[in-house]
Amino acid sequence: MDVIKVSANSRTAAVAGAIAGVIREQKHAEVQAIGAGAVNQAIKALVLAKGYLEGDGIAIVCVPEFVDVNIDDKVRTAIKLIIEPK
Amino acid sequence: MDVIKVSANSRTAAVAGAIAGVIREQKHAEVQAIGAGAVNQAIKALVLAKGYLEGDGIAIVCVPEFVDVNIDDKVRTAIKLIIEPK
Protein backbone atom coordinates (compact mmCIF):
# COMPACT_ATOMS: atom_id res chain seq x y z
CA MET A 1 0.00 0.00 0.00
CA ASP A 2 1.22 3.48 -0.79
CA VAL A 3 1.95 5.92 2.00
CA ILE A 4 0.63 9.43 1.45
CA LYS A 5 3.63 11.70 2.00
CA VAL A 6 2.92 15.19 3.25
CA SER A 7 5.29 18.17 3.34
CA ALA A 8 4.95 21.59 4.92
CA ASN A 9 3.99 22.89 1.47
CA SER A 10 1.36 20.26 0.71
CA ARG A 11 -2.11 21.58 -0.03
CA THR A 12 -4.40 20.33 2.72
CA ALA A 13 -7.39 19.87 0.41
CA ALA A 14 -5.35 17.70 -1.98
CA VAL A 15 -4.01 15.57 0.87
CA ALA A 16 -7.52 15.30 2.32
CA GLY A 17 -8.86 14.11 -1.02
CA ALA A 18 -6.14 11.48 -1.20
CA ILE A 19 -6.88 10.26 2.34
CA ALA A 20 -10.62 10.07 1.63
CA GLY A 21 -10.06 8.20 -1.62
CA VAL A 22 -7.75 5.62 -0.06
CA ILE A 23 -10.10 5.09 2.90
CA ARG A 24 -13.06 4.56 0.59
CA GLU A 25 -11.15 1.99 -1.47
CA GLN A 26 -8.98 0.24 1.09
CA LYS A 27 -10.45 1.07 4.55
CA HIS A 28 -6.91 1.92 5.67
CA ALA A 29 -4.64 4.87 4.88
CA GLU A 30 -1.18 5.89 6.04
CA VAL A 31 0.11 9.44 6.03
CA GLN A 32 3.76 10.27 6.64
CA ALA A 33 5.11 13.67 7.67
CA ILE A 34 8.56 14.88 8.70
CA GLY A 35 8.86 18.10 10.67
CA ALA A 36 6.39 20.35 12.45
CA GLY A 37 5.08 22.08 9.33
CA ALA A 38 4.38 18.76 7.62
CA VAL A 39 2.73 17.22 10.68
CA ASN A 40 0.50 20.28 10.96
CA GLN A 41 -0.56 20.03 7.31
CA ALA A 42 -1.24 16.31 7.75
CA ILE A 43 -3.50 16.89 10.76
CA LYS A 44 -5.37 19.70 9.02
CA ALA A 45 -5.85 17.43 6.00
CA LEU A 46 -7.18 14.74 8.31
CA VAL A 47 -9.82 17.12 9.69
CA LEU A 48 -10.91 17.92 6.13
CA ALA A 49 -10.91 14.24 5.12
CA LYS A 50 -13.07 13.45 8.12
CA GLY A 51 -15.61 15.96 6.80
CA TYR A 52 -15.47 14.51 3.26
CA LEU A 53 -16.03 10.98 4.58
CA GLU A 54 -18.86 11.95 6.92
CA GLY A 55 -20.86 12.55 3.74
CA ASP A 56 -20.39 8.84 2.98
CA GLY A 57 -21.32 7.82 6.51
CA ILE A 58 -17.71 6.88 7.31
CA ALA A 59 -16.24 8.05 10.64
CA ILE A 60 -12.46 7.82 10.84
CA VAL A 61 -9.94 7.67 13.66
CA CYS A 62 -6.18 7.95 13.59
CA VAL A 63 -3.27 6.46 15.51
CA PRO A 64 0.10 8.22 15.25
CA GLU A 65 3.44 6.44 15.47
CA PHE A 66 7.10 7.25 14.97
CA VAL A 67 8.94 5.75 12.00
CA ASP A 68 12.57 6.08 11.01
CA VAL A 69 13.06 7.01 7.39
CA ASN A 70 16.22 7.26 5.33
CA ILE A 71 16.66 10.52 3.47
CA ASP A 72 19.95 11.13 1.65
CA ASP A 73 21.57 8.46 3.82
CA LYS A 74 20.48 10.21 7.00
CA VAL A 75 17.97 8.68 9.39
CA ARG A 76 15.14 11.02 10.30
CA THR A 77 12.15 10.41 12.53
CA ALA A 78 8.84 10.82 10.77
CA ILE A 79 5.32 10.76 12.13
CA LYS A 80 3.08 8.20 10.49
CA LEU A 81 -0.66 8.54 10.94
CA ILE A 82 -2.57 5.29 10.57
CA ILE A 83 -6.14 6.13 9.56
CA GLU A 84 -9.01 3.68 9.67
CA PRO A 85 -12.79 3.67 9.91
CA LYS A 86 -13.98 3.85 13.49
CA MET B 1 -13.51 18.35 31.66
CA ASP B 2 -10.22 20.15 31.35
CA VAL B 3 -8.58 20.47 27.96
CA ILE B 4 -4.84 19.75 27.91
CA LYS B 5 -3.29 22.80 26.23
CA VAL B 6 -0.06 22.25 24.35
CA SER B 7 2.38 24.86 23.08
CA ALA B 8 5.41 24.57 20.83
CA ASN B 9 7.55 24.62 23.98
CA SER B 10 5.62 21.95 25.89
CA ARG B 11 7.64 18.93 26.97
CA THR B 12 6.25 15.94 25.15
CA ALA B 13 6.81 13.54 28.06
CA ALA B 14 4.87 15.81 30.42
CA VAL B 15 1.98 16.17 27.97
CA ALA B 16 2.03 12.41 27.36
CA GLY B 17 1.81 11.76 31.09
CA ALA B 18 -1.16 14.12 31.34
CA ILE B 19 -2.94 12.41 28.43
CA ALA B 20 -2.32 8.95 29.89
CA GLY B 21 -3.56 10.04 33.32
CA VAL B 22 -6.77 11.58 31.98
CA ILE B 23 -7.48 8.56 29.77
CA ARG B 24 -7.01 6.19 32.70
CA GLU B 25 -9.40 8.21 34.86
CA GLN B 26 -11.98 9.48 32.40
CA LYS B 27 -11.64 7.34 29.25
CA HIS B 28 -11.65 10.57 27.25
CA ALA B 29 -9.04 13.30 26.81
CA GLU B 30 -8.89 16.50 24.78
CA VAL B 31 -5.68 18.17 23.67
CA GLN B 32 -5.63 21.64 22.14
CA ALA B 33 -2.80 23.11 20.07
CA ILE B 34 -2.45 26.32 18.09
CA GLY B 35 0.19 26.55 15.38
CA ALA B 36 2.43 24.02 13.68
CA GLY B 37 4.96 23.69 16.51
CA ALA B 38 2.25 23.04 19.06
CA VAL B 39 0.42 20.53 16.86
CA ASN B 40 3.69 18.67 16.31
CA GLN B 41 4.37 18.50 20.06
CA ALA B 42 0.81 17.29 20.68
CA ILE B 43 1.14 14.46 18.15
CA LYS B 44 4.53 13.42 19.51
CA ALA B 45 3.06 13.40 23.03
CA LEU B 46 0.22 11.24 21.74
CA VAL B 47 2.68 8.66 20.40
CA LEU B 48 4.36 8.56 23.82
CA ALA B 49 1.02 8.35 25.66
CA LYS B 50 0.03 5.46 23.42
CA GLY B 51 3.15 3.64 24.61
CA TYR B 52 2.43 4.43 28.28
CA LEU B 53 -1.13 3.15 28.00
CA GLU B 54 -0.18 -0.01 26.12
CA GLY B 55 1.39 -1.09 29.39
CA ASP B 56 -2.11 -0.92 30.91
CA GLY B 57 -3.66 -2.78 28.00
CA ILE B 58 -5.36 0.38 26.71
CA ALA B 59 -5.16 1.15 22.98
CA ILE B 60 -6.07 4.72 22.08
CA VAL B 61 -7.22 6.45 18.92
CA CYS B 62 -7.58 10.13 18.13
CA VAL B 63 -9.92 12.27 16.07
CA PRO B 64 -8.75 15.80 15.21
CA GLU B 65 -11.08 18.75 14.74
CA PHE B 66 -10.84 22.50 14.26
CA VAL B 67 -11.99 24.80 17.05
CA ASP B 68 -12.07 28.57 17.17
CA VAL B 69 -10.54 30.03 20.28
CA ASN B 70 -10.40 33.59 21.53
CA ILE B 71 -6.96 34.85 22.45
CA ASP B 72 -6.56 38.53 23.33
CA ASP B 73 -9.86 39.24 21.57
CA LYS B 74 -8.64 37.63 18.36
CA VAL B 75 -10.16 34.47 16.99
CA ARG B 76 -7.62 31.80 16.15
CA THR B 77 -8.15 28.32 14.79
CA ALA B 78 -6.83 25.61 17.04
CA ILE B 79 -6.55 21.89 16.49
CA LYS B 80 -8.32 19.82 19.10
CA LEU B 81 -7.42 16.14 19.37
CA ILE B 82 -10.15 14.00 20.89
CA ILE B 83 -8.51 10.91 22.39
CA GLU B 84 -10.41 7.80 23.45
CA PRO B 85 -9.81 4.11 24.02
CA LYS B 86 -10.17 2.14 20.80
GROMACS .gro file of C-alpha atoms in nm:
model
  172
    1MET     CA    1   0.000   0.000   0.000
    2ASP     CA    2   0.122   0.348  -0.079
    3VAL     CA    3   0.195   0.592   0.200
    4ILE     CA    4   0.063   0.943   0.145
    5LYS     CA    5   0.363   1.170   0.200
    6VAL     CA    6   0.292   1.519   0.325
    7SER     CA    7   0.529   1.817   0.334
    8ALA     CA    8   0.495   2.159   0.492
    9ASN     CA    9   0.399   2.289   0.147
   10SER     CA   10   0.136   2.026   0.071
   11ARG     CA   11  -0.211   2.158  -0.003
   12THR     CA   12  -0.440   2.033   0.272
   13ALA     CA   13  -0.739   1.987   0.041
   14ALA     CA   14  -0.535   1.770  -0.198
   15VAL     CA   15  -0.401   1.557   0.087
   16ALA     CA   16  -0.752   1.530   0.232
   17GLY     CA   17  -0.886   1.411  -0.102
   18ALA     CA   18  -0.614   1.148  -0.120
   19ILE     CA   19  -0.688   1.026   0.234
   20ALA     CA   20  -1.062   1.007   0.163
   21GLY     CA   21  -1.006   0.820  -0.162
   22VAL     CA   22  -0.775   0.562  -0.006
   23ILE     CA   23  -1.010   0.509   0.290
   24ARG     CA   24  -1.306   0.456   0.059
   25GLU     CA   25  -1.115   0.199  -0.147
   26GLN     CA   26  -0.898   0.024   0.109
   27LYS     CA   27  -1.045   0.107   0.455
   28HIS     CA   28  -0.691   0.192   0.567
   29ALA     CA   29  -0.464   0.487   0.488
   30GLU     CA   30  -0.118   0.589   0.604
   31VAL     CA   31   0.011   0.944   0.603
   32GLN     CA   32   0.376   1.027   0.664
   33ALA     CA   33   0.511   1.367   0.767
   34ILE     CA   34   0.856   1.488   0.870
   35GLY     CA   35   0.886   1.810   1.067
   36ALA     CA   36   0.639   2.035   1.245
   37GLY     CA   37   0.508   2.208   0.933
   38ALA     CA   38   0.438   1.876   0.762
   39VAL     CA   39   0.273   1.722   1.068
   40ASN     CA   40   0.050   2.028   1.096
   41GLN     CA   41  -0.056   2.003   0.731
   42ALA     CA   42  -0.124   1.631   0.775
   43ILE     CA   43  -0.350   1.689   1.076
   44LYS     CA   44  -0.537   1.970   0.902
   45ALA     CA   45  -0.585   1.743   0.600
   46LEU     CA   46  -0.718   1.474   0.831
   47VAL     CA   47  -0.982   1.712   0.969
   48LEU     CA   48  -1.091   1.792   0.613
   49ALA     CA   49  -1.091   1.424   0.512
   50LYS     CA   50  -1.307   1.345   0.812
   51GLY     CA   51  -1.561   1.596   0.680
   52TYR     CA   52  -1.547   1.451   0.326
   53LEU     CA   53  -1.603   1.098   0.458
   54GLU     CA   54  -1.886   1.195   0.692
   55GLY     CA   55  -2.086   1.255   0.374
   56ASP     CA   56  -2.039   0.884   0.298
   57GLY     CA   57  -2.132   0.782   0.651
   58ILE     CA   58  -1.771   0.688   0.731
   59ALA     CA   59  -1.624   0.805   1.064
   60ILE     CA   60  -1.246   0.782   1.084
   61VAL     CA   61  -0.994   0.767   1.366
   62CYS     CA   62  -0.618   0.795   1.359
   63VAL     CA   63  -0.327   0.646   1.551
   64PRO     CA   64   0.010   0.822   1.525
   65GLU     CA   65   0.344   0.644   1.547
   66PHE     CA   66   0.710   0.725   1.497
   67VAL     CA   67   0.894   0.575   1.200
   68ASP     CA   68   1.257   0.608   1.101
   69VAL     CA   69   1.306   0.701   0.739
   70ASN     CA   70   1.622   0.726   0.533
   71ILE     CA   71   1.666   1.052   0.347
   72ASP     CA   72   1.995   1.113   0.165
   73ASP     CA   73   2.157   0.846   0.382
   74LYS     CA   74   2.048   1.021   0.700
   75VAL     CA   75   1.797   0.868   0.939
   76ARG     CA   76   1.514   1.102   1.030
   77THR     CA   77   1.215   1.041   1.253
   78ALA     CA   78   0.884   1.082   1.077
   79ILE     CA   79   0.532   1.076   1.213
   80LYS     CA   80   0.308   0.820   1.049
   81LEU     CA   81  -0.066   0.854   1.094
   82ILE     CA   82  -0.257   0.529   1.057
   83ILE     CA   83  -0.614   0.613   0.956
   84GLU     CA   84  -0.901   0.368   0.967
   85PRO     CA   85  -1.279   0.367   0.991
   86LYS     CA   86  -1.398   0.385   1.349
   87MET     CA   87  -1.351   1.835   3.166
   88ASP     CA   88  -1.022   2.015   3.135
   89VAL     CA   89  -0.858   2.047   2.796
   90ILE     CA   90  -0.484   1.975   2.791
   91LYS     CA   91  -0.329   2.280   2.623
   92VAL     CA   92  -0.006   2.225   2.435
   93SER     CA   93   0.238   2.486   2.308
   94ALA     CA   94   0.541   2.457   2.083
   95ASN     CA   95   0.755   2.462   2.398
   96SER     CA   96   0.562   2.195   2.589
   97ARG     CA   97   0.764   1.893   2.697
   98THR     CA   98   0.625   1.594   2.515
   99ALA     CA   99   0.681   1.354   2.806
  100ALA     CA  100   0.487   1.581   3.042
  101VAL     CA  101   0.198   1.617   2.797
  102ALA     CA  102   0.203   1.241   2.736
  103GLY     CA  103   0.181   1.176   3.109
  104ALA     CA  104  -0.116   1.412   3.134
  105ILE     CA  105  -0.294   1.241   2.843
  106ALA     CA  106  -0.232   0.895   2.989
  107GLY     CA  107  -0.356   1.004   3.332
  108VAL     CA  108  -0.677   1.158   3.198
  109ILE     CA  109  -0.748   0.856   2.977
  110ARG     CA  110  -0.701   0.619   3.270
  111GLU     CA  111  -0.940   0.821   3.486
  112GLN     CA  112  -1.198   0.948   3.240
  113LYS     CA  113  -1.164   0.734   2.925
  114HIS     CA  114  -1.165   1.057   2.725
  115ALA     CA  115  -0.904   1.330   2.681
  116GLU     CA  116  -0.889   1.650   2.478
  117VAL     CA  117  -0.568   1.817   2.367
  118GLN     CA  118  -0.563   2.164   2.214
  119ALA     CA  119  -0.280   2.311   2.007
  120ILE     CA  120  -0.245   2.632   1.809
  121GLY     CA  121   0.019   2.655   1.538
  122ALA     CA  122   0.243   2.402   1.368
  123GLY     CA  123   0.496   2.369   1.651
  124ALA     CA  124   0.225   2.304   1.906
  125VAL     CA  125   0.042   2.053   1.686
  126ASN     CA  126   0.369   1.867   1.631
  127GLN     CA  127   0.437   1.850   2.006
  128ALA     CA  128   0.081   1.729   2.068
  129ILE     CA  129   0.114   1.446   1.815
  130LYS     CA  130   0.453   1.342   1.951
  131ALA     CA  131   0.306   1.340   2.303
  132LEU     CA  132   0.022   1.124   2.174
  133VAL     CA  133   0.268   0.866   2.040
  134LEU     CA  134   0.436   0.856   2.382
  135ALA     CA  135   0.102   0.835   2.566
  136LYS     CA  136   0.003   0.546   2.342
  137GLY     CA  137   0.315   0.364   2.461
  138TYR     CA  138   0.243   0.443   2.828
  139LEU     CA  139  -0.113   0.315   2.800
  140GLU     CA  140  -0.018  -0.001   2.612
  141GLY     CA  141   0.139  -0.109   2.939
  142ASP     CA  142  -0.211  -0.092   3.091
  143GLY     CA  143  -0.366  -0.278   2.800
  144ILE     CA  144  -0.536   0.038   2.671
  145ALA     CA  145  -0.516   0.115   2.298
  146ILE     CA  146  -0.607   0.472   2.208
  147VAL     CA  147  -0.722   0.645   1.892
  148CYS     CA  148  -0.758   1.013   1.813
  149VAL     CA  149  -0.992   1.227   1.607
  150PRO     CA  150  -0.875   1.580   1.521
  151GLU     CA  151  -1.108   1.875   1.474
  152PHE     CA  152  -1.084   2.250   1.426
  153VAL     CA  153  -1.199   2.480   1.705
  154ASP     CA  154  -1.207   2.857   1.717
  155VAL     CA  155  -1.054   3.003   2.028
  156ASN     CA  156  -1.040   3.359   2.153
  157ILE     CA  157  -0.696   3.485   2.245
  158ASP     CA  158  -0.656   3.853   2.333
  159ASP     CA  159  -0.986   3.924   2.157
  160LYS     CA  160  -0.864   3.763   1.836
  161VAL     CA  161  -1.016   3.447   1.699
  162ARG     CA  162  -0.762   3.180   1.615
  163THR     CA  163  -0.815   2.832   1.479
  164ALA     CA  164  -0.683   2.561   1.704
  165ILE     CA  165  -0.655   2.189   1.649
  166LYS     CA  166  -0.832   1.982   1.910
  167LEU     CA  167  -0.742   1.614   1.937
  168ILE     CA  168  -1.015   1.400   2.089
  169ILE     CA  169  -0.851   1.091   2.239
  170GLU     CA  170  -1.041   0.780   2.345
  171PRO     CA  171  -0.981   0.411   2.402
  172LYS     CA  172  -1.017   0.214   2.080
   0.00000   0.00000   0.00000
